[in-house]
Coordinates of C-alpha atoms in Angstrom, one line a residue:
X1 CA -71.9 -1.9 31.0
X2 CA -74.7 -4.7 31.3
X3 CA -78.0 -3.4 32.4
X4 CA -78.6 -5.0 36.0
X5 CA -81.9 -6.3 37.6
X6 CA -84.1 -7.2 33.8
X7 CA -87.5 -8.4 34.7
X8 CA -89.0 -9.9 31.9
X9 CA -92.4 -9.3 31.6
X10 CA -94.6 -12.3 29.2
X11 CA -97.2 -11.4 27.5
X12 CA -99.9 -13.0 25.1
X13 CA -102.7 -10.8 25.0
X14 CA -103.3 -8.6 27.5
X15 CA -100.7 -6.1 26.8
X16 CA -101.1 -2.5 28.7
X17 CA -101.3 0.6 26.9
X18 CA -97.5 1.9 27.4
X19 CA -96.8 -1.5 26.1
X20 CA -98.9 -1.3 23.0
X21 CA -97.0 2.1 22.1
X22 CA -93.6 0.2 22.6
X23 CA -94.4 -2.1 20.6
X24 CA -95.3 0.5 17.9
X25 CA -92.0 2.1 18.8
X26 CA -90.5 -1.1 17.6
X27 CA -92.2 -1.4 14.5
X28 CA -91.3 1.7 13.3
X29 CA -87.9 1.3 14.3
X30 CA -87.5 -2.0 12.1
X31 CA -89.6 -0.6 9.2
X32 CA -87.1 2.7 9.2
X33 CA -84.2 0.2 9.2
X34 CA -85.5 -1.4 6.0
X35 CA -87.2 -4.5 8.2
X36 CA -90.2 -6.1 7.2
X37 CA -92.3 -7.6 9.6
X38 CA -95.8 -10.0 9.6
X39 CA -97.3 -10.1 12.6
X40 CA -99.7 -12.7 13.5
X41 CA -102.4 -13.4 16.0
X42 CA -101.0 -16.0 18.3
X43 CA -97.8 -13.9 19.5
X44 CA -96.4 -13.9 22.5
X45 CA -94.9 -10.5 23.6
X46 CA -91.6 -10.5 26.0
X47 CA -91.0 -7.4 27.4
X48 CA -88.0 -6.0 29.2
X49 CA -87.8 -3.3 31.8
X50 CA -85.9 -2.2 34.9
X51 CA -87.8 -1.7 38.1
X52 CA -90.9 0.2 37.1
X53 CA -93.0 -1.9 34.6
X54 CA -93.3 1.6 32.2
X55 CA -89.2 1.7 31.8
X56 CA -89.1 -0.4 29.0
X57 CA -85.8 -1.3 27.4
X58 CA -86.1 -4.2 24.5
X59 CA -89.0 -7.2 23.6
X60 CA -89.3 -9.8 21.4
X61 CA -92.6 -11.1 20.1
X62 CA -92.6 -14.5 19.1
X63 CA -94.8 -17.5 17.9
X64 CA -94.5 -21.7 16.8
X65 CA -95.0 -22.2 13.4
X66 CA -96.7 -25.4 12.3
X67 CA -93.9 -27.7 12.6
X68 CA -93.7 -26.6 16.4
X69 CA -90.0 -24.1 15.9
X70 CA -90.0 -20.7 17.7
X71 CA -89.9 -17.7 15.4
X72 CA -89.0 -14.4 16.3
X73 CA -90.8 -12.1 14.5
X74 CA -90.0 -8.8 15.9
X75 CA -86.6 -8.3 18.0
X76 CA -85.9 -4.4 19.6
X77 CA -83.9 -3.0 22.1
X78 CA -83.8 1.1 22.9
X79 CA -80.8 2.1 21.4
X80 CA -79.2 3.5 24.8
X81 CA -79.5 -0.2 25.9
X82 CA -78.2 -2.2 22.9
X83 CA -75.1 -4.2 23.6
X84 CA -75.9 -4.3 27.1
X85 CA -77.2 -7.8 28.0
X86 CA -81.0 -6.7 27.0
X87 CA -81.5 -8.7 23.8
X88 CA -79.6 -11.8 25.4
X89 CA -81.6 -11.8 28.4
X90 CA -85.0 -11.7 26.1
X91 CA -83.4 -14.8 24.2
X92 CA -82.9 -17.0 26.8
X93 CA -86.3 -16.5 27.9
X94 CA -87.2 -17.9 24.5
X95 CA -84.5 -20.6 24.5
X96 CA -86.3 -22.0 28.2
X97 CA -89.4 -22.1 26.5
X98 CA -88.7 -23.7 23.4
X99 CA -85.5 -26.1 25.0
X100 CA -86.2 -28.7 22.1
X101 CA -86.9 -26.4 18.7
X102 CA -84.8 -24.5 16.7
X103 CA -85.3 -20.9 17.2
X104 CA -85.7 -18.8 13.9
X105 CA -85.2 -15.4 13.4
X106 CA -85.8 -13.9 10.0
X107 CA -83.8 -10.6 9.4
X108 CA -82.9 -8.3 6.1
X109 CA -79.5 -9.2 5.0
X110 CA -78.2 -5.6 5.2
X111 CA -79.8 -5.1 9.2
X112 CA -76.4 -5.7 9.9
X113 CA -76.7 -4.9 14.0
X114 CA -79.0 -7.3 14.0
X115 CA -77.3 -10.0 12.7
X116 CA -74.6 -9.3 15.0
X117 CA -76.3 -9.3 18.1
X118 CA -78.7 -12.5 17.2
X119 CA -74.5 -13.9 16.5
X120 CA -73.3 -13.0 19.3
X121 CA -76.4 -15.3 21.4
X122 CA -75.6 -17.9 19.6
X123 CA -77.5 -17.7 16.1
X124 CA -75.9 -19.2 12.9
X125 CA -77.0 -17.8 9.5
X126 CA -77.8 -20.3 7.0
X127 CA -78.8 -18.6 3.6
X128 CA -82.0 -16.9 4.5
X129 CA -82.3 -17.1 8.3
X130 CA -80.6 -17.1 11.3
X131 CA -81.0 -20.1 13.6
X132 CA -80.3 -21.1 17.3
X133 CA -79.8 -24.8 17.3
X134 CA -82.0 -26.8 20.7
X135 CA -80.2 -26.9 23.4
X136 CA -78.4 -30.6 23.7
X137 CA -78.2 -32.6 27.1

């Protein structure tokens, strides 16, 4: 069942300290999946959560590379929360900002889950990375 009422918090610096440790939850979760991640100075945090700003439930941190594309360099949702709207809701946020750039998101070809849920908002894999095309008018 989708997760109703997801407030998206944005984020570029000034993350709290509940938000720091989920973000830490999230690294470890990718790392224990076999994920590598680089994380960079200029990223910009979204951050999911229902009501209370400390009930987190999924974020994405994200930067523009030098050719101006979106890259999402660290994808996570709570596992009680996966498949419920969480990760798509996070996307589109991404997709508003960035409504003219491809949208890259670099995954290991055996995170399986991954791959299906960044295919089921619309990603394509091409031989290394998935990508979400701009949106046309």
């Amino acid at each position: 069942m989708p997760v109703k009422d997801i407030t998206i918090r944005y984020s570029s610096r000034d993350l709290t300290e509940q938000e720091l440790q989920f973000v830490f939850e999230a690294q470890r979760a990718v790392m224990q999946a076999g994920g590598a991640l680089g994380l960079y100075d200029d990223l910009t945090f979204l951050i999911a959560h229902r009501g209370d700003p400390n009930d987190m439930l999924g974020l994405i941190a994200w930067r523009r590379d030098d050719q101006g594309d979106a890259w999402i360099q660290l994808a996570y949702t709570r596992p009680e929360f996966r498949a419920r709207g969480v990760f798509r809701a996070l996307v589109d946020v991404v997709v508003v900002q960035n409504p003219d750039r491809r949208i890259g998101l670099g995954t290991q070809r055996l995170n399986l889950p991954m791959i299906s849920a960044a295919e089921r908002v619309g990603f394509r894999q091409n031989v290394v990375y998935l990508w979400r095309q701009p949106l046309m008018n």
